[in-house]
Each structure stands twice: as C-alpha cells, then as structure tokens.
PDB file of C-alpha atoms and ligand atoms in Angstrom:
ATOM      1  CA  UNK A   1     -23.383   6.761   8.698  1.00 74.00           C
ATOM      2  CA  UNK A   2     -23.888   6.741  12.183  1.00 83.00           C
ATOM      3  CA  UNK A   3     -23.360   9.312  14.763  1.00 94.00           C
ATOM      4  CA  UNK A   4     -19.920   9.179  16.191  1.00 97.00           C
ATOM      5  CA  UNK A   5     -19.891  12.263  18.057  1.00 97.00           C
ATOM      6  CA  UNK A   6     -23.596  12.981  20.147  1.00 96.00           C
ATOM      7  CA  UNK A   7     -24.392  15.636  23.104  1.00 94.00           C
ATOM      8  CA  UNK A   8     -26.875  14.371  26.017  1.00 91.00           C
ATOM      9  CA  UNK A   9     -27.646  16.224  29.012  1.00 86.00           C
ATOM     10  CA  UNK A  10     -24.672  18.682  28.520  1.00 83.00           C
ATOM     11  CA  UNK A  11     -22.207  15.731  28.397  1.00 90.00           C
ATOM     12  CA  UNK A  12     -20.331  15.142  25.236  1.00 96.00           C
ATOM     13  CA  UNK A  13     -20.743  11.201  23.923  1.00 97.00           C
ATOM     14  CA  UNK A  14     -18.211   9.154  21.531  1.00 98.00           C
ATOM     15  CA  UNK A  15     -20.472   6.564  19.583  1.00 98.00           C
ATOM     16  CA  UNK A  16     -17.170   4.296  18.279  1.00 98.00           C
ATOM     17  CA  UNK A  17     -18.378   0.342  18.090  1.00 97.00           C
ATOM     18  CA  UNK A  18     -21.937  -1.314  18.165  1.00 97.00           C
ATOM     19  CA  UNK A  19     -19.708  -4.574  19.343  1.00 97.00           C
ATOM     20  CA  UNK A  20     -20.193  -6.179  22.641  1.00 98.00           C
ATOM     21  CA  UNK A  21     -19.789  -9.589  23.887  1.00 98.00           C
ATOM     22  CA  UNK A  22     -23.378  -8.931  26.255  1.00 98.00           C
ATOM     23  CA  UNK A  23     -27.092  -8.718  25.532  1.00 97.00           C
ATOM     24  CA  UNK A  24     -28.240  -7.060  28.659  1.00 97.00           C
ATOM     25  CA  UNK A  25     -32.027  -7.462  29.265  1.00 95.00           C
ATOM     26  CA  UNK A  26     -31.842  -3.334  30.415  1.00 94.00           C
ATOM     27  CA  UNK A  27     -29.709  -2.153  27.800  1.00 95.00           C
ATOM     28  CA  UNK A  28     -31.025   0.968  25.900  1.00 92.00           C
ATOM     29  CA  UNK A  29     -30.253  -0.344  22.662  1.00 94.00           C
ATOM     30  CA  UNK A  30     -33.523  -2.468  22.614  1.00 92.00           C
ATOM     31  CA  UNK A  31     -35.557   0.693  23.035  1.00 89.00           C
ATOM     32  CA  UNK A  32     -34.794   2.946  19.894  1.00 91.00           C
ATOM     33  CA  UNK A  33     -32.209   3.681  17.625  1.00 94.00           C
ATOM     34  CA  UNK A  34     -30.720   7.064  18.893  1.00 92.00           C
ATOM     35  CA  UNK A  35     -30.210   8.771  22.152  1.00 90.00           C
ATOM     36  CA  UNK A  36     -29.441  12.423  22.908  1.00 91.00           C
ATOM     37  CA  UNK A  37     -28.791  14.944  19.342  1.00 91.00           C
ATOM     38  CA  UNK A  38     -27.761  11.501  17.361  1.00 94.00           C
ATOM     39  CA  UNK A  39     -29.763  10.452  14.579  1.00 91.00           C
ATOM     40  CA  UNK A  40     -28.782   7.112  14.735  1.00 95.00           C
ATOM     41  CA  UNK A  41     -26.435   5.352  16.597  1.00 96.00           C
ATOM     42  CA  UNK A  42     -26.543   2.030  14.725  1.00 96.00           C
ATOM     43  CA  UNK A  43     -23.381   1.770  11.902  1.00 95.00           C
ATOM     44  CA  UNK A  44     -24.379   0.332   8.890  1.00 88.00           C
ATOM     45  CA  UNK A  45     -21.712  -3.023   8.443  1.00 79.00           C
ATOM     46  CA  UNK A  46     -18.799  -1.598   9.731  1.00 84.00           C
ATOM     47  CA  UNK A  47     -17.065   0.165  13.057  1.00 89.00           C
ATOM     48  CA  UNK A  48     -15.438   3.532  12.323  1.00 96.00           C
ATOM     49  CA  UNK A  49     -12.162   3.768  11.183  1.00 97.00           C
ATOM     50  CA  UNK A  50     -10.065   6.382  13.588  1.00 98.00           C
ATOM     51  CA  UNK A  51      -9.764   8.454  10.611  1.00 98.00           C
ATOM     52  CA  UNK A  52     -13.977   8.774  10.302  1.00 97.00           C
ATOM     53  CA  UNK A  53     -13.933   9.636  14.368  1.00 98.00           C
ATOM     54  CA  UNK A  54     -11.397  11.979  13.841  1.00 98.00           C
ATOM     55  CA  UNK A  55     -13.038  13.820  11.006  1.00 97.00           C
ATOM     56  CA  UNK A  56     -16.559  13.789  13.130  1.00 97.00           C
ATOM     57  CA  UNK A  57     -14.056  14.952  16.608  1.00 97.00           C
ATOM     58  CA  UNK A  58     -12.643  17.742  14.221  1.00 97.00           C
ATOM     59  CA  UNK A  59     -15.908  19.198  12.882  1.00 97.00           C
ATOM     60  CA  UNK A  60     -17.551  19.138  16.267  1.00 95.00           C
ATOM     61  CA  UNK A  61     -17.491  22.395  18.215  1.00 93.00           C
ATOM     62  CA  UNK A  62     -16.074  21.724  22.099  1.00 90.00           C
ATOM     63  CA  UNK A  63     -16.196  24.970  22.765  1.00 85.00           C
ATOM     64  CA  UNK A  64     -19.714  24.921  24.860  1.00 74.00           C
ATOM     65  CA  UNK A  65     -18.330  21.348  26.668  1.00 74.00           C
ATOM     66  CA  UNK A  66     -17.804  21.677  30.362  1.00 73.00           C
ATOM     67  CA  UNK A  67     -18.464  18.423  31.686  1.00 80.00           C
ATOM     68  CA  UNK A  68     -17.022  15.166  30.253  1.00 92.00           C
ATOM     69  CA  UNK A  69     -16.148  13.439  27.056  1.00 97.00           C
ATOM     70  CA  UNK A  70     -17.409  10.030  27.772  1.00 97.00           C
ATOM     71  CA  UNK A  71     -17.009   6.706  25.392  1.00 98.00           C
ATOM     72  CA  UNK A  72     -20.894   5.657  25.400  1.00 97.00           C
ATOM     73  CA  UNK A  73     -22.902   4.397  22.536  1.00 96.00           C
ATOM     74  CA  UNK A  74     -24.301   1.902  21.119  1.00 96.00           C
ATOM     75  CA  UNK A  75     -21.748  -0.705  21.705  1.00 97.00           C
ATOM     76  CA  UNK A  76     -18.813  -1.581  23.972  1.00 98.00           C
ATOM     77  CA  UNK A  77     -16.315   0.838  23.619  1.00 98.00           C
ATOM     78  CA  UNK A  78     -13.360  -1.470  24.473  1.00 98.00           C
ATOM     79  CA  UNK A  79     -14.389  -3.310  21.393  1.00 98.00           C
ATOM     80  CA  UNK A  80     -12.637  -1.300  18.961  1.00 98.00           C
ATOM     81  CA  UNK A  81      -9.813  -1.322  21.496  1.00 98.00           C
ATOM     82  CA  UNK A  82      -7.428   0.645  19.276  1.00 98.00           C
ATOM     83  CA  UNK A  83      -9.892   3.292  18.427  1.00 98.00           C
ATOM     84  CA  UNK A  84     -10.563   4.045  21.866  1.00 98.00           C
ATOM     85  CA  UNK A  85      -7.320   4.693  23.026  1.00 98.00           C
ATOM     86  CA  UNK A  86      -6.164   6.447  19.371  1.00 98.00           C
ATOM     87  CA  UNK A  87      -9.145   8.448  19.976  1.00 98.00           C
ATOM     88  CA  UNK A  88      -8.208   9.436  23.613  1.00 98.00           C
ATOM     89  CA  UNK A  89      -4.928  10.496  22.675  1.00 98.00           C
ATOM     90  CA  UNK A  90      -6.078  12.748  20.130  1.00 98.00           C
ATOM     91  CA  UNK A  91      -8.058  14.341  22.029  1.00 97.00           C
ATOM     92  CA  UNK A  92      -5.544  14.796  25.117  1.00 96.00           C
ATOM     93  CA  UNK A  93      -3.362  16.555  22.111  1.00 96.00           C
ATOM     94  CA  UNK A  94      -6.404  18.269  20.671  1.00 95.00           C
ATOM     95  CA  UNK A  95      -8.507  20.017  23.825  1.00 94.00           C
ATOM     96  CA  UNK A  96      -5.501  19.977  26.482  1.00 92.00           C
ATOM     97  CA  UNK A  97      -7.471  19.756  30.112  1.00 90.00           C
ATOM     98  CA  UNK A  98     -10.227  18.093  28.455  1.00 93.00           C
ATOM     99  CA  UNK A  99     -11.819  14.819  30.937  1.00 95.00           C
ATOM    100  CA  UNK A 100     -12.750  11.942  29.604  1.00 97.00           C
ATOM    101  CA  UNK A 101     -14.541   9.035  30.970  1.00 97.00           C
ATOM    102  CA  UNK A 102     -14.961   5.426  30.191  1.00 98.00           C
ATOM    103  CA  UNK A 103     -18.020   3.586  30.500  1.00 98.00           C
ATOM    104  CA  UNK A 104     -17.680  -0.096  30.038  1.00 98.00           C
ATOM    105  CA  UNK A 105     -18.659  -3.243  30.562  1.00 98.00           C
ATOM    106  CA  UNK A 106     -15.307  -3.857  32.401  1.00 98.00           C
ATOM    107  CA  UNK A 107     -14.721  -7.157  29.854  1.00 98.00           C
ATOM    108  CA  UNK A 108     -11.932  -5.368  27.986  1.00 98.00           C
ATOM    109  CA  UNK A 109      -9.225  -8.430  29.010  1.00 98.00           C
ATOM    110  CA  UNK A 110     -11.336 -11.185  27.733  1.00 98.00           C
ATOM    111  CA  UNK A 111     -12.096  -8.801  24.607  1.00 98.00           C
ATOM    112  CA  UNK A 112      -8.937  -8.365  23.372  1.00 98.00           C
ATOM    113  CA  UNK A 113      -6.988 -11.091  25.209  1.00 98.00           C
ATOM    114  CA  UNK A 114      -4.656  -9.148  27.124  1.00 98.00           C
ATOM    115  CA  UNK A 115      -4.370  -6.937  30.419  1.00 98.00           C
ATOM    116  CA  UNK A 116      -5.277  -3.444  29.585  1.00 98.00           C
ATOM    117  CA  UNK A 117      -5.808  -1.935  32.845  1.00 98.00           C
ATOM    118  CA  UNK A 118      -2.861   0.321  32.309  1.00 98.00           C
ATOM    119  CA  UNK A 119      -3.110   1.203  29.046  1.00 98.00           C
ATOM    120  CA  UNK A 120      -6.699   2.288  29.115  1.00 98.00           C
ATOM    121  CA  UNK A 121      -6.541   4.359  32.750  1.00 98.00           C
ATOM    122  CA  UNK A 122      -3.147   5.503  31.072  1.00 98.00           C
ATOM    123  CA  UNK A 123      -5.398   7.529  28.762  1.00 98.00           C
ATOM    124  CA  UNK A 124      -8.777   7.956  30.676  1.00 98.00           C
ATOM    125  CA  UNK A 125      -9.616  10.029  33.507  1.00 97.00           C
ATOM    126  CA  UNK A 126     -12.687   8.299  35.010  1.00 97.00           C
ATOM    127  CA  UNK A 127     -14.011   5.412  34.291  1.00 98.00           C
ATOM    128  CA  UNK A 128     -17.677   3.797  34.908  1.00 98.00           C
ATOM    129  CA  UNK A 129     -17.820  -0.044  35.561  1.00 98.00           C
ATOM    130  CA  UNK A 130     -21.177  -1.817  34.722  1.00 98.00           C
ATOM    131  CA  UNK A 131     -21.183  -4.397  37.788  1.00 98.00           C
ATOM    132  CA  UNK A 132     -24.851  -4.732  37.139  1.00 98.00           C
ATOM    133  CA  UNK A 133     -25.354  -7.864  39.583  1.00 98.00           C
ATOM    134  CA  UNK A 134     -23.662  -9.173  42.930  1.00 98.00           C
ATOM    135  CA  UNK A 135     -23.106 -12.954  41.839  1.00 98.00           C
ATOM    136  CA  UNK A 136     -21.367 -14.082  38.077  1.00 98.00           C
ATOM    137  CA  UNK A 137     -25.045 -16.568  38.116  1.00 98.00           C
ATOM    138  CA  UNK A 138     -27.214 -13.680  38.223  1.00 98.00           C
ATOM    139  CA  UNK A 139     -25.407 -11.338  35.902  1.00 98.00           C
ATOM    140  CA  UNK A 140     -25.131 -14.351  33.284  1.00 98.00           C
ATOM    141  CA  UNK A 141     -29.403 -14.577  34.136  1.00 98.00           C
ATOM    142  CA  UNK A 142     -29.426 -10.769  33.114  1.00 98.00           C
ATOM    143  CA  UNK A 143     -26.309  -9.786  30.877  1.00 98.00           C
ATOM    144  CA  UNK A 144     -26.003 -13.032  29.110  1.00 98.00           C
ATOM    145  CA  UNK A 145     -22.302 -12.762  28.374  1.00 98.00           C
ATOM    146  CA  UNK A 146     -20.768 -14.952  25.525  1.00 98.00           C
ATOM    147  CA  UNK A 147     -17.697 -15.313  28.071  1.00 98.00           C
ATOM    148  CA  UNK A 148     -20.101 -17.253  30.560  1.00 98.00           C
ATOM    149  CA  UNK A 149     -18.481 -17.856  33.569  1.00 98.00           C
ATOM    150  CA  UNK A 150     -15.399 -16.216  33.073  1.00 98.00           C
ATOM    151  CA  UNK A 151     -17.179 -12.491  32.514  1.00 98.00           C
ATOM    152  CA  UNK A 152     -17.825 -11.940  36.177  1.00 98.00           C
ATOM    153  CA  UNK A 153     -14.889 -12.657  38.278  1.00 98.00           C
ATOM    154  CA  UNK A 154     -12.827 -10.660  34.850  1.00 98.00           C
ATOM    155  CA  UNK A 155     -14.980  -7.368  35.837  1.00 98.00           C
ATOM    156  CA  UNK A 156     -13.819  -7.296  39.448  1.00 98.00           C
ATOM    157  CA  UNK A 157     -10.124  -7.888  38.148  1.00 98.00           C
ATOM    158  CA  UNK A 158     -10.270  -5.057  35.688  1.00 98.00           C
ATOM    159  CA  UNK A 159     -11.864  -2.740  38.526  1.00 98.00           C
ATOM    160  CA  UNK A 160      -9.510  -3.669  40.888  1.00 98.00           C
ATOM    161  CA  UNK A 161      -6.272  -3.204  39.037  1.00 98.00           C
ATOM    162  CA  UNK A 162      -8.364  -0.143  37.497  1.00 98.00           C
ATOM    163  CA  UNK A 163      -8.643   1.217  41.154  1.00 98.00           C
ATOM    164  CA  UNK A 164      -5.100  -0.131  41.814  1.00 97.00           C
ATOM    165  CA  UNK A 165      -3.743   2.449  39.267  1.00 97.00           C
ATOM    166  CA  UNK A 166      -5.324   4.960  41.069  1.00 96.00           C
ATOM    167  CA  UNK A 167      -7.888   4.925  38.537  1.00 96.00           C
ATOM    168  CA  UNK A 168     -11.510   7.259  38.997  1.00 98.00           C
ATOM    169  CA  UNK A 169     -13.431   3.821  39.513  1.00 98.00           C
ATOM    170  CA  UNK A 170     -17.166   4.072  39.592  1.00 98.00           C
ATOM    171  CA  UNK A 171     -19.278   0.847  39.386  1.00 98.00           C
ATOM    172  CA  UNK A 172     -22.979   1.062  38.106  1.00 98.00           C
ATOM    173  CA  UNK A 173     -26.053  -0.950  38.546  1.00 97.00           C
ATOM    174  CA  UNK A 174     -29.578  -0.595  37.130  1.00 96.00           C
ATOM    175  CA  UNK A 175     -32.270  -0.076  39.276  1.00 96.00           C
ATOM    176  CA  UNK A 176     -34.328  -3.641  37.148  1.00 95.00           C
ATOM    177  CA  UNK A 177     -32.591  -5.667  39.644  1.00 97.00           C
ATOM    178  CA  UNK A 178     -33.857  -6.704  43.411  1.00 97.00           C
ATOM    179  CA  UNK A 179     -33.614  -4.364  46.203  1.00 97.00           C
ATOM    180  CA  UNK A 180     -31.362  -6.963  48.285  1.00 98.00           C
ATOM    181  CA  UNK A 181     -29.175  -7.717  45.245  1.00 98.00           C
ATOM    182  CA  UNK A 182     -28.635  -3.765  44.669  1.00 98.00           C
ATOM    183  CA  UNK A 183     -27.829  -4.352  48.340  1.00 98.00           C
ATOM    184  CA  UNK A 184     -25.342  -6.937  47.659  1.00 98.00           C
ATOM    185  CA  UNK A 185     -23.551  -5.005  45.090  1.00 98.00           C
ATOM    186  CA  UNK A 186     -22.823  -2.203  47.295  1.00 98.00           C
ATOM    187  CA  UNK A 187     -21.063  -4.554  50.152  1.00 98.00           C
ATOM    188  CA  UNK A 188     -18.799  -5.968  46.978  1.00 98.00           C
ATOM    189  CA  UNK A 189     -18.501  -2.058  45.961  1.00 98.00           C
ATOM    190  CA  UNK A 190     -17.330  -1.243  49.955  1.00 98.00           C
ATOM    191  CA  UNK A 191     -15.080  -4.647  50.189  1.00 98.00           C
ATOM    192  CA  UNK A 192     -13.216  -2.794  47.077  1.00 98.00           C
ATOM    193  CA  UNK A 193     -12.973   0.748  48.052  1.00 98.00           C
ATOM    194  CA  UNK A 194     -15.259   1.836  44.501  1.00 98.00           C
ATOM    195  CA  UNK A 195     -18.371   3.812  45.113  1.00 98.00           C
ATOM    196  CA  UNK A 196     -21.281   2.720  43.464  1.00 98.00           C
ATOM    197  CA  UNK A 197     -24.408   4.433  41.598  1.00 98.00           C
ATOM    198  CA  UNK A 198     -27.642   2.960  41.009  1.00 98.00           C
ATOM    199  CA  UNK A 199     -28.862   4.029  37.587  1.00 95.00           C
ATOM    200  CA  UNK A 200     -32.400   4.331  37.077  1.00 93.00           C
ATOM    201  CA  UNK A 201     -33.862   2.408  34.366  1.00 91.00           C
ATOM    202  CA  UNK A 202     -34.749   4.604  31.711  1.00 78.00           C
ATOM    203  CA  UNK A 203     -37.550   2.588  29.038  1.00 72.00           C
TER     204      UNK A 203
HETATM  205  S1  SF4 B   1     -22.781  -4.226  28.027  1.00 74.61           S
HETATM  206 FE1  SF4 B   1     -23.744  -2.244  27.542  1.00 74.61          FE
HETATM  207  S2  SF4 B   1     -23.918  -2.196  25.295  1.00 74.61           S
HETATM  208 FE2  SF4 B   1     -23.520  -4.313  25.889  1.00 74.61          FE
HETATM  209  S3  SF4 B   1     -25.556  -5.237  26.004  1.00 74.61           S
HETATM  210 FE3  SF4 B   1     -24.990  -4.554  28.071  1.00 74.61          FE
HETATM  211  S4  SF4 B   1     -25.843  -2.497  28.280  1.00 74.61           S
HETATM  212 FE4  SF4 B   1     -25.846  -3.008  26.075  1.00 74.61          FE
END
C-alpha cells in the first residue's frame, strides 16, 4: 500500500488518488516513485477508501505539524472528490485550528460534473491553482488534458468563483515554460486579483 499520509519540508502531505485527467510534461510523477518520507506514492489498483486514510490520519503523529496539511500526491486530489472533502472534515473535527490547503489542477467541475467551488473552499483554507500556461493552446501543448478545450477556460472559472468565496487563491506555474509566457500568466493572475508563484522545476 501506498503512502497516504507523507511529511516534506516540514509540511504535512495527503497522498489520496493517483487519478488525473492531465499528463503534464513537468509533473514529478515521471521522475520517481516517492517524494518526501513516502515510500511510494503509487497505489497498487485501487484509490483509498476514507476508512484506509483515516486509519493512516489516526496513526500519524500531528503533534510536531506547524505549517499546513496540504492534499498533494501523486494524483489529482479532486479525483476522489468524496474523499477529499470526508477527509477535510475529519480532520477539522480531529486537530481543531489545523490549515489545510488544496493543491489542484483547478479541473474539479469537469471531474465530477458539477460546481464545487463552494463545497471544496467550504472545507479548505487555502488553495493552490496550477494555471501552468497563459493561453488554453499552450497548456493543452504542455498539460495535455483529456478535457481539451474545455480544461482551460474551466480553471479560471473555478479560481474565480474560488476567489469569489473569499477563498486563499494562489495560482502556480513552473518555471519549464517561456519567460514572456510566465509573463503572461501573471497579467491573467493581476486581471483576477490571485497572486501568483513561479515554482521551480525540480528534475
Ligand atoms: S495535474 Fe498534477 S498530477 Fe496531474 S499530470 Fe499535471 S502535475 Fe501531474
């Protein structure tokens, strides 16, 4: 079994899906198996049940966790949809004050065919938006979505109604793409009042 619970840099990860509608030319999956304390992050046929992440939330000591809990593994976490927010509400109940974060490829609505803007920021505290290129052409070139055309204008929904709900909205990009497209994604980032990072591309 896979690790469902793994710590990185002092940050807390959730490991709950290897799902996701993308094959992203960057994404970290294509470079090894585990990140962080996880042995592996790869589940062998199946997602976890919410009973298997509860029994790996329950044996895990949070008692050295000051930063986040962040949904981040090997897979899009708004893939196992239920999961996610079952698993956020346990642990709301379970460390009371605790912050959790979201990253995600923003596709949630096409994923499970309905609006879950306010369900999910509902439940989450911050949440990180891969934007990951400034036209839907170019992040089809690099992200290869199975959604095609619809993926990219359905990320800037989600973020908007996402910052709308007076969401923590952060969107990402990778430093692999062009300086003057990096560019372009932070005038869409300014147009929408979300601050953007530029991740550095880590091999
Ligand atoms: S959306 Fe995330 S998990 Fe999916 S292929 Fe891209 S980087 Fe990998």
């Amino acid at each position: 079994m896979a690790s469902i619970v793994y710590t990185y840099e002092n940050h807390v990860y959730l490991n709950i899906t290897n799902a996701c509608p993308c094959k992203c030319e960057f994404c970290i999956r294509n470079n090894g198996d585990a990140i962080g304390d996880a042995s592996t992050l790869w589940f062998e046929g199946h997602s976890p049940s919410f009973d298997e992440i509860k029994g790996e939330i329950d044996a895990f000591d949070f008692s050295d966790c000051s930063g986040e809990i962040v949904f981040c593994g090997y897979g899009e976490p708004t893939c196992a949809y239920d999961n996610l927010i079952k698993t956020a509400k346990y642990l709301k109940e379970k460390l009371p004050g605790c912050k959790l974060r979201l990253n995600t490829n923003g596709l949630s609505d096409l994923i499970n065919k309905k609006p879950t803007a306010q369900e999910i920021c509902g439940v989450i505290d911050s949440l990180s938006i891969s934007l990951n290129a400034p036209t839907g052409e170019k992040y089809e070139a690099l992200c290869h979505p199975s959604f095609k055309e619809k993926t990219y204008p359905a990320i800037l929904k989600f973020a908007k109604e996402c910052k709308d709900l007076n969401a923590n909205v952060k969107f990402t990009v990778v430093d692999v793409i062009p300086k003057e497209d990096i560019e372009e994604c932070k005038k869409i980032s300014e147009s929408m009042g979300i601050p953007l990072r530029v991740r550095t591309y880590e091999a």
